[in-house]
PDB file of C-alpha atoms and ligand atoms in Angstrom:
ATOM      1  CA  MET F   1      -0.001   0.003   0.145  1.00 88.00           C
ATOM      2  CA  THR F   2       2.876   2.401   0.795  1.00 96.00           C
ATOM      3  CA  ARG F   3       6.233   2.397  -0.868  1.00 98.00           C
ATOM      4  CA  ILE F   4       9.283   4.626  -0.482  1.00 98.00           C
ATOM      5  CA  ASP F   5      11.742   5.120  -3.216  1.00 98.00           C
ATOM      6  CA  GLU F   6      14.934   7.326  -3.735  1.00 98.00           C
ATOM      7  CA  ILE F   7      14.069   9.521  -6.598  1.00 98.00           C
ATOM      8  CA  ALA F   8      17.159  12.026  -6.542  1.00 98.00           C
ATOM      9  CA  PRO F   9      20.073  12.100  -3.916  1.00 98.00           C
ATOM     10  CA  GLY F  10      18.596  12.226  -0.502  1.00 98.00           C
ATOM     11  CA  LEU F  11      15.194  12.841  -1.875  1.00 98.00           C
ATOM     12  CA  TYR F  12      12.764  10.164  -1.132  1.00 98.00           C
ATOM     13  CA  ARG F  13       9.096   9.719  -2.539  1.00 98.00           C
ATOM     14  CA  ILE F  14       6.799   8.148  -0.245  1.00 98.00           C
ATOM     15  CA  SER F  15       3.679   7.047  -1.939  1.00 98.00           C
ATOM     16  CA  THR F  16       0.272   5.514  -0.615  1.00 98.00           C
ATOM     17  CA  MET F  17      -2.428   3.971  -2.912  1.00 97.00           C
ATOM     18  CA  LEU F  18      -5.471   3.597  -0.940  1.00 95.00           C
ATOM     19  CA  PRO F  19      -8.454   1.066  -2.074  1.00 92.00           C
ATOM     20  CA  GLY F  20     -11.076   2.689  -4.072  1.00 91.00           C
ATOM     21  CA  GLN F  21      -8.984   6.057  -4.565  1.00 92.00           C
ATOM     22  CA  ALA F  22      -8.403   7.304  -8.074  1.00 93.00           C
ATOM     23  CA  ILE F  23      -5.057   8.898  -7.235  1.00 96.00           C
ATOM     24  CA  SER F  24      -2.095   8.189  -5.013  1.00 98.00           C
ATOM     25  CA  PHE F  25      -0.842  10.347  -2.071  1.00 98.00           C
ATOM     26  CA  ASN F  26       2.804  11.176  -1.939  1.00 98.00           C
ATOM     27  CA  GLN F  27       4.791  12.768   0.499  1.00 98.00           C
ATOM     28  CA  PHE F  28       8.498  13.688   0.089  1.00 98.00           C
ATOM     29  CA  LEU F  29      11.302  13.141   2.766  1.00 98.00           C
ATOM     30  CA  ILE F  30      14.771  14.900   2.315  1.00 98.00           C
ATOM     31  CA  ASP F  31      17.354  13.369   4.245  1.00 98.00           C
ATOM     32  CA  ASP F  32      20.158  15.991   5.419  1.00 98.00           C
ATOM     33  CA  GLU F  33      21.559  17.525   8.548  1.00 98.00           C
ATOM     34  CA  ARG F  34      18.194  19.213   8.971  1.00 98.00           C
ATOM     35  CA  PRO F  35      15.507  16.685   7.458  1.00 98.00           C
ATOM     36  CA  ALA F  36      12.476  18.128   5.903  1.00 98.00           C
ATOM     37  CA  LEU F  37       8.935  16.168   5.119  1.00 98.00           C
ATOM     38  CA  ILE F  38       7.109  17.911   2.234  1.00 98.00           C
ATOM     39  CA  HIS F  39       3.368  17.556   2.688  1.00 97.00           C
ATOM     40  CA  THR F  40       2.259  14.784   5.492  1.00 98.00           C
ATOM     41  CA  GLY F  41      -0.678  12.930   3.887  1.00 98.00           C
ATOM     42  CA  MET F  42      -3.845  12.883   5.591  1.00 98.00           C
ATOM     43  CA  HIS F  43      -4.409  12.421   9.350  1.00 96.00           C
ATOM     44  CA  GLN F  44      -5.145   8.405   8.926  1.00 96.00           C
ATOM     45  CA  LEU F  45      -1.965   8.215   6.792  1.00 98.00           C
ATOM     46  CA  TYR F  46       0.241   9.389   9.788  1.00 98.00           C
ATOM     47  CA  ASP F  47       1.483   5.645  10.996  1.00 98.00           C
ATOM     48  CA  THR F  48       2.289   4.554   7.433  1.00 98.00           C
ATOM     49  CA  VAL F  49       3.965   7.663   6.456  1.00 98.00           C
ATOM     50  CA  ARG F  50       5.958   7.747   9.746  1.00 98.00           C
ATOM     51  CA  ARG F  51       7.108   3.995   9.287  1.00 98.00           C
ATOM     52  CA  ALA F  52       8.151   4.856   5.792  1.00 98.00           C
ATOM     53  CA  ILE F  53      10.202   7.551   7.221  1.00 98.00           C
ATOM     54  CA  ALA F  54      11.623   5.465   9.992  1.00 98.00           C
ATOM     55  CA  GLN F  55      13.406   3.278   7.124  1.00 98.00           C
ATOM     56  CA  ILE F  56      15.558   6.300   6.440  1.00 98.00           C
ATOM     57  CA  LEU F  57      15.938   8.263   9.632  1.00 98.00           C
ATOM     58  CA  ASP F  58      14.285   8.863  13.122  1.00 98.00           C
ATOM     59  CA  PRO F  59      11.183  10.886  12.705  1.00 98.00           C
ATOM     60  CA  LYS F  60      12.265  12.818  15.901  1.00 98.00           C
ATOM     61  CA  ARG F  61      14.983  14.254  13.819  1.00 98.00           C
ATOM     62  CA  LEU F  62      12.539  16.034  11.316  1.00 98.00           C
ATOM     63  CA  ALA F  63      13.331  19.876  11.317  1.00 98.00           C
ATOM     64  CA  TYR F  64      10.919  21.201   9.121  1.00 98.00           C
ATOM     65  CA  VAL F  65       7.242  19.903   7.994  1.00 98.00           C
ATOM     66  CA  VAL F  66       6.275  21.841   4.939  1.00 98.00           C
ATOM     67  CA  VAL F  67       2.811  22.262   4.001  1.00 98.00           C
ATOM     68  CA  PRO F  68       2.204  23.926   0.546  1.00 98.00           C
ATOM     69  CA  HIS F  69      -1.680  24.456   1.416  1.00 97.00           C
ATOM     70  CA  PHE F  70      -4.100  23.635   3.884  1.00 96.00           C
ATOM     71  CA  GLU F  71      -6.037  20.687   2.953  1.00 96.00           C
ATOM     72  CA  ALA F  72      -6.216  17.381   4.563  1.00 96.00           C
ATOM     73  CA  ASP F  73      -4.067  15.421   2.252  1.00 97.00           C
ATOM     74  CA  GLU F  74      -1.311  18.123   2.618  1.00 97.00           C
ATOM     75  CA  CYS F  75      -1.548  18.697   6.243  1.00 97.00           C
ATOM     76  CA  GLY F  76      -3.562  16.014   8.109  1.00 96.00           C
ATOM     77  CA  GLY F  77      -0.442  14.638  10.044  1.00 97.00           C
ATOM     78  CA  MET F  78       1.165  18.133  10.775  1.00 97.00           C
ATOM     79  CA  GLY F  79       0.463  18.200  14.350  1.00 96.00           C
ATOM     80  CA  ARG F  80       1.693  14.721  15.338  1.00 97.00           C
ATOM     81  CA  PHE F  81       4.908  14.941  13.049  1.00 98.00           C
ATOM     82  CA  VAL F  82       5.879  18.527  14.761  1.00 97.00           C
ATOM     83  CA  ALA F  83       4.849  17.207  18.219  1.00 97.00           C
ATOM     84  CA  GLU F  84       7.321  14.039  17.868  1.00 97.00           C
ATOM     85  CA  ALA F  85      10.348  16.037  16.711  1.00 98.00           C
ATOM     86  CA  PRO F  86      11.666  18.554  19.319  1.00 96.00           C
ATOM     87  CA  GLU F  87      13.170  20.799  16.698  1.00 96.00           C
ATOM     88  CA  ALA F  88      10.396  20.585  14.191  1.00 98.00           C
ATOM     89  CA  VAL F  89       8.892  23.934  12.569  1.00 98.00           C
ATOM     90  CA  LEU F  90       5.896  23.765  10.318  1.00 98.00           C
ATOM     91  CA  VAL F  91       6.720  25.859   7.291  1.00 98.00           C
ATOM     92  CA  CYS F  92       3.627  27.278   5.197  1.00 98.00           C
ATOM     93  CA  SER F  93       3.324  30.098   2.977  1.00 98.00           C
ATOM     94  CA  ASP F  94       3.016  33.436   4.837  1.00 98.00           C
ATOM     95  CA  THR F  95      -0.599  33.713   3.796  1.00 97.00           C
ATOM     96  CA  GLY F  96      -1.443  30.334   5.111  1.00 96.00           C
ATOM     97  CA  ALA F  97       0.195  31.376   8.394  1.00 96.00           C
ATOM     98  CA  GLN F  98      -2.111  34.309   8.572  1.00 94.00           C
ATOM     99  CA  VAL F  99      -5.282  32.982   7.267  1.00 92.00           C
ATOM    100  CA  ASN F 100      -5.231  29.513   8.602  1.00 90.00           C
ATOM    101  CA  LEU F 101      -2.825  28.749  11.611  1.00 89.00           C
ATOM    102  CA  GLY F 102      -3.328  32.008  13.294  1.00 81.00           C
ATOM    103  CA  GLY F 103      -6.755  30.587  14.408  1.00 84.00           C
ATOM    104  CA  TRP F 104      -6.551  26.734  13.958  1.00 85.00           C
ATOM    105  CA  ASP F 105      -6.151  24.105  16.824  1.00 86.00           C
ATOM    106  CA  TYR F 106      -2.354  23.923  16.179  1.00 88.00           C
ATOM    107  CA  SER F 107       0.152  25.460  18.859  1.00 86.00           C
ATOM    108  CA  GLY F 108       3.439  24.268  17.513  1.00 93.00           C
ATOM    109  CA  PRO F 109       5.976  26.678  16.038  1.00 96.00           C
ATOM    110  CA  VAL F 110       5.358  27.994  12.486  1.00 96.00           C
ATOM    111  CA  GLN F 111       7.260  29.861   9.815  1.00 97.00           C
ATOM    112  CA  GLY F 112       5.459  31.673   7.210  1.00 97.00           C
ATOM    113  CA  ALA F 113       7.355  31.545   3.659  1.00 98.00           C
ATOM    114  CA  ARG F 114       7.445  34.374   1.201  1.00 98.00           C
ATOM    115  CA  GLU F 115       8.606  34.381  -2.371  1.00 97.00           C
ATOM    116  CA  GLY F 116      12.156  34.207  -2.448  1.00 96.00           C
ATOM    117  CA  ASP F 117      12.817  32.739   1.284  1.00 98.00           C
ATOM    118  CA  VAL F 118      15.260  29.952   1.531  1.00 98.00           C
ATOM    119  CA  ILE F 119      15.841  27.368   4.021  1.00 98.00           C
ATOM    120  CA  ASP F 120      19.056  25.547   4.282  1.00 98.00           C
ATOM    121  CA  LEU F 121      18.716  21.957   5.251  1.00 98.00           C
ATOM    122  CA  GLY F 122      22.636  21.022   5.147  1.00 98.00           C
ATOM    123  CA  SER F 123      23.467  20.018   1.447  1.00 98.00           C
ATOM    124  CA  HIS F 124      19.848  20.800   0.053  1.00 98.00           C
ATOM    125  CA  ARG F 125      18.122  24.148   0.114  1.00 98.00           C
ATOM    126  CA  LEU F 126      14.404  25.090   0.018  1.00 98.00           C
ATOM    127  CA  CYS F 127      13.280  28.050  -2.029  1.00 98.00           C
ATOM    128  CA  PHE F 128       9.751  29.137  -1.828  1.00 98.00           C
ATOM    129  CA  LEU F 129       7.587  30.628  -4.585  1.00 97.00           C
ATOM    130  CA  GLU F 130       4.288  32.180  -3.613  1.00 97.00           C
ATOM    131  CA  THR F 131       1.384  30.696  -6.013  1.00 97.00           C
ATOM    132  CA  PRO F 132      -1.673  32.101  -4.819  1.00 96.00           C
ATOM    133  CA  HIS F 133      -4.885  30.615  -6.384  1.00 95.00           C
ATOM    134  CA  VAL F 134      -3.059  27.525  -7.671  1.00 95.00           C
ATOM    135  CA  HIS F 135      -5.306  26.030  -6.118  1.00 89.00           C
ATOM    136  CA  HIS F 136      -5.757  27.822  -3.012  1.00 94.00           C
ATOM    137  CA  TRP F 137      -5.448  31.500  -1.969  1.00 94.00           C
ATOM    138  CA  ASP F 138      -2.647  30.281   0.650  1.00 96.00           C
ATOM    139  CA  SER F 139      -0.700  27.974  -2.229  1.00 97.00           C
ATOM    140  CA  MET F 140       2.872  27.925  -2.345  1.00 98.00           C
ATOM    141  CA  MET F 141       5.338  25.674  -4.221  1.00 98.00           C
ATOM    142  CA  ILE F 142       8.966  24.758  -3.259  1.00 98.00           C
ATOM    143  CA  VAL F 143      12.178  24.318  -5.285  1.00 98.00           C
ATOM    144  CA  GLU F 144      14.980  22.222  -3.820  1.00 98.00           C
ATOM    145  CA  GLU F 145      18.244  23.553  -5.314  1.00 98.00           C
ATOM    146  CA  ALA F 146      20.695  20.711  -5.047  1.00 98.00           C
ATOM    147  CA  THR F 147      18.325  18.211  -6.821  1.00 98.00           C
ATOM    148  CA  ARG F 148      16.768  20.902  -9.247  1.00 98.00           C
ATOM    149  CA  SER F 149      13.592  19.865  -8.044  1.00 98.00           C
ATOM    150  CA  LEU F 150       9.985  21.469  -7.790  1.00 98.00           C
ATOM    151  CA  PHE F 151       7.378  20.496  -5.509  1.00 98.00           C
ATOM    152  CA  PRO F 152       4.017  21.706  -7.080  1.00 98.00           C
ATOM    153  CA  ALA F 153       1.577  19.955  -4.629  1.00 97.00           C
ATOM    154  CA  ASP F 154      -1.459  19.373  -7.014  1.00 97.00           C
ATOM    155  CA  LEU F 155      -0.350  20.691 -10.160  1.00 97.00           C
ATOM    156  CA  PHE F 156       0.904  18.092 -12.701  1.00 98.00           C
ATOM    157  CA  LEU F 157      -0.928  15.089 -11.075  1.00 98.00           C
ATOM    158  CA  GLN F 158      -1.397  11.811 -12.929  1.00 98.00           C
ATOM    159  CA  PRO F 159      -4.465   9.647 -12.247  1.00 97.00           C
ATOM    160  CA  GLY F 160      -4.167   5.871 -11.037  1.00 96.00           C
ATOM    161  CA  GLU F 161      -1.067   4.129  -9.635  1.00 95.00           C
ATOM    162  CA  GLN F 162       1.945   5.247 -11.134  1.00 97.00           C
ATOM    163  CA  PRO F 163       5.638   4.277 -10.985  1.00 98.00           C
ATOM    164  CA  PRO F 164       8.115   6.274  -9.047  1.00 98.00           C
ATOM    165  CA  VAL F 165       9.241   8.157 -12.189  1.00 98.00           C
ATOM    166  CA  VAL F 166       6.919   8.620 -15.097  1.00 98.00           C
ATOM    167  CA  THR F 167       7.903   9.434 -18.538  1.00 98.00           C
ATOM    168  CA  GLU F 168       4.463   9.089 -20.348  1.00 98.00           C
ATOM    169  CA  ASN F 169       2.651  12.374 -21.297  1.00 98.00           C
ATOM    170  CA  LEU F 170      -0.533  12.010 -19.106  1.00 98.00           C
ATOM    171  CA  GLY F 171      -1.445  15.824 -19.567  1.00 98.00           C
ATOM    172  CA  ILE F 172      -4.970  15.144 -21.274  1.00 98.00           C
ATOM    173  CA  GLU F 173      -5.823  12.733 -18.438  1.00 98.00           C
ATOM    174  CA  MET F 174      -4.563  15.185 -15.900  1.00 98.00           C
ATOM    175  CA  CYS F 175      -6.719  17.950 -17.505  1.00 98.00           C
ATOM    176  CA  ALA F 176      -9.790  15.763 -17.412  1.00 97.00           C
ATOM    177  CA  VAL F 177      -9.264  15.103 -13.796  1.00 97.00           C
ATOM    178  CA  TYR F 178      -9.073  18.661 -12.972  1.00 97.00           C
ATOM    179  CA  ARG F 179     -12.377  19.509 -14.900  1.00 96.00           C
ATOM    180  CA  GLU F 180     -14.208  16.712 -13.062  1.00 95.00           C
ATOM    181  CA  VAL F 181     -12.898  17.613  -9.861  1.00 96.00           C
ATOM    182  CA  GLY F 182     -13.176  21.204 -10.010  1.00 95.00           C
ATOM    183  CA  ILE F 183      -9.858  22.362  -8.282  1.00 95.00           C
ATOM    184  CA  PHE F 184      -8.737  25.424 -10.158  1.00 95.00           C
ATOM    185  CA  PRO F 185     -10.883  28.399 -10.350  1.00 92.00           C
ATOM    186  CA  ALA F 186      -9.107  30.048 -13.097  1.00 93.00           C
ATOM    187  CA  ARG F 187      -6.441  29.611 -15.953  1.00 95.00           C
ATOM    188  CA  LYS F 188      -4.065  32.587 -15.444  1.00 95.00           C
ATOM    189  CA  PRO F 189      -2.579  31.928 -12.018  1.00 96.00           C
ATOM    190  CA  VAL F 190      -1.859  28.314 -13.203  1.00 96.00           C
ATOM    191  CA  LEU F 191      -0.238  29.479 -16.396  1.00 96.00           C
ATOM    192  CA  ASP F 192       1.746  32.215 -14.958  1.00 94.00           C
ATOM    193  CA  VAL F 193       3.464  29.232 -12.971  1.00 91.00           C
ATOM    194  CA  ALA F 194       3.934  27.304 -15.945  1.00 87.00           C
ATOM    195  CA  ASP F 195       5.497  30.445 -17.786  1.00 88.00           C
ATOM    196  CA  ARG F 196       8.149  30.386 -14.976  1.00 90.00           C
ATOM    197  CA  PHE F 197       9.559  27.098 -15.429  1.00 85.00           C
ATOM    198  CA  ASP F 198      12.152  27.851 -17.843  1.00 81.00           C
ATOM    199  CA  GLU F 199      13.985  30.335 -15.463  1.00 89.00           C
ATOM    200  CA  LEU F 200      13.821  27.889 -12.687  1.00 94.00           C
ATOM    201  CA  ASP F 201      16.107  25.286 -14.378  1.00 94.00           C
ATOM    202  CA  LEU F 202      14.607  22.110 -13.173  1.00 97.00           C
ATOM    203  CA  ALA F 203      15.643  18.433 -13.346  1.00 98.00           C
ATOM    204  CA  TRP F 204      12.486  17.292 -11.525  1.00 98.00           C
ATOM    205  CA  VAL F 205       8.797  17.667 -10.850  1.00 98.00           C
ATOM    206  CA  HIS F 206       7.346  15.787  -7.708  1.00 98.00           C
ATOM    207  CA  PRO F 207       3.532  16.071  -7.959  1.00 98.00           C
ATOM    208  CA  MET F 208       1.614  14.843  -4.628  1.00 98.00           C
ATOM    209  CA  HIS F 209      -0.420  12.688  -6.741  1.00 98.00           C
ATOM    210  CA  GLY F 210       1.127  10.293  -9.386  1.00 98.00           C
ATOM    211  CA  GLY F 211       4.921   9.665 -10.166  1.00 98.00           C
ATOM    212  CA  SER F 212       7.711  11.899 -10.448  1.00 98.00           C
ATOM    213  CA  LEU F 213       8.466  13.580 -13.988  1.00 98.00           C
ATOM    214  CA  PRO F 214      11.761  14.435 -15.168  1.00 98.00           C
ATOM    215  CA  ALA F 215      11.482  18.022 -16.514  1.00 97.00           C
ATOM    216  CA  ALA F 216      11.557  17.162 -20.086  1.00 97.00           C
ATOM    217  CA  VAL F 217       8.426  15.004 -19.636  1.00 98.00           C
ATOM    218  CA  ALA F 218       6.823  17.882 -17.721  1.00 97.00           C
ATOM    219  CA  GLN F 219       6.998  20.055 -20.550  1.00 96.00           C
ATOM    220  CA  GLY F 220       4.368  17.747 -22.137  1.00 97.00           C
ATOM    221  CA  TYR F 221       2.036  18.525 -19.148  1.00 97.00           C
ATOM    222  CA  MET F 222       2.512  22.069 -19.436  1.00 96.00           C
ATOM    223  CA  ALA F 223       1.592  21.822 -23.143  1.00 96.00           C
ATOM    224  CA  ALA F 224      -1.774  20.165 -22.135  1.00 97.00           C
ATOM    225  CA  LEU F 225      -2.323  23.016 -19.575  1.00 96.00           C
ATOM    226  CA  ARG F 226      -1.757  25.642 -22.119  1.00 96.00           C
ATOM    227  CA  THR F 227      -4.115  23.999 -24.929  1.00 96.00           C
ATOM    228  CA  GLU F 228      -6.702  22.036 -22.980  1.00 96.00           C
ATOM    229  CA  PRO F 229      -9.641  23.376 -20.590  1.00 96.00           C
ATOM    230  CA  PHE F 230      -8.802  22.348 -17.087  1.00 96.00           C
ATOM    231  CA  THR F 231     -10.776  24.903 -14.701  1.00 95.00           C
ATOM    232  CA  PHE F 232     -13.804  24.546 -12.848  1.00 93.00           C
ATOM    233  CA  ALA F 233     -16.462  23.383 -15.152  1.00 91.00           C
ATOM    234  CA  GLY F 234     -19.605  23.441 -12.891  1.00 93.00           C
ATOM    235  CA  LYS F 235     -18.640  20.203 -11.121  1.00 94.00           C
ATOM    236  CA  LEU F 236     -17.347  18.922  -7.688  1.00 95.00           C
ATOM    237  CA  PHE F 237     -15.791  15.413  -7.766  1.00 95.00           C
ATOM    238  CA  GLY F 238     -17.979  14.697 -10.769  1.00 95.00           C
ATOM    239  CA  ARG F 239     -21.100  16.119  -9.340  1.00 96.00           C
ATOM    240  CA  PRO F 240     -22.869  18.732 -11.505  1.00 94.00           C
ATOM    241  CA  LEU F 241     -23.884  21.688  -9.442  1.00 93.00           C
ATOM    242  CA  PRO F 242     -27.276  22.833 -10.736  1.00 90.00           C
ATOM    243  CA  ALA F 243     -26.456  26.514 -10.604  1.00 87.00           C
ATOM    244  CA  TYR F 244     -23.664  26.363 -13.027  1.00 83.00           C
ATOM    245  CA  ARG F 245     -23.530  25.586 -16.761  1.00 69.00           C
ATOM    246  CA  ALA F 246     -20.278  24.366 -18.138  1.00 58.00           C
ATOM    247  CA  GLU F 247     -20.024  26.398 -21.147  1.00 59.00           C
ATOM    248  CA  ASP F 248     -20.048  29.304 -18.741  1.00 55.00           C
ATOM    249  CA  THR F 249     -17.114  28.372 -16.690  1.00 55.00           C
ATOM    250  CA  VAL F 250     -14.849  26.145 -18.855  1.00 50.00           C
ATOM    251  CA  LEU F 251     -12.839  28.770 -20.315  1.00 49.00           C
ATOM    252  CA  ALA F 252     -13.094  31.076 -17.344  1.00 47.00           C
ATOM    253  CA  TYR F 253     -10.191  33.390 -16.360  1.00 40.00           C
TER     254      TYR F 253
HETATM  255 FE1  FE2 B   1      -4.567  20.028  -2.543  1.00 66.33          FE
HETATM  256 FE1  FE2 B   2      -3.059  16.990  -2.691  1.00 66.33          FE
END
């Protein structure tokens, strides 16, 4: 159900495929002097994610738990991972710290990240990109410099159980999932991020659902985002909302 694979030096993908789910749930562990966990999985995945981490390092050593936006699959384990590790700090976007953690049932340490902020893990460095409305107000992405990796959370997902590294272009399928589930309100914030990829000089993209993509493969997914409809089309998880007509929303900006 859960597997762990080293995708790049010191960078591990912990992937869980739950029965009956259309997508996998991936967390990423960076093993370094100050280890980091990028997203935690849902509350109920805590034990399986913790066991996977323990194959590589003592979870008590986690220094950073990074939450790219506040949704259960990104943050459901945050309280317990931070509580167990005496040095751990929760890192989210500055907006996320203001609008979410300022008033939630969480009392651990928090660090809000803004565009350009950097966290040094030892031989890896996390650089933060503020990416509001991809797909939440508080969304951010993370670039790890040593492995030239982007952690885009839900952008670039692929449905189904995928191998640790995906070389197939499933961009059309990705856009179909986004339309059915209804997670992106508008095209422009997403395409603005896609337009920044060349300057980021990436080797890897590590979506939290599906497999990791070599940068050249990710180009095919970006092409699909530029040409296919993928925004909210009047449906949530495939359920049409009576107040919306798809033709009004599908090309919305
Ligand atoms: Fe999400
Ligand atoms: Fe997610």
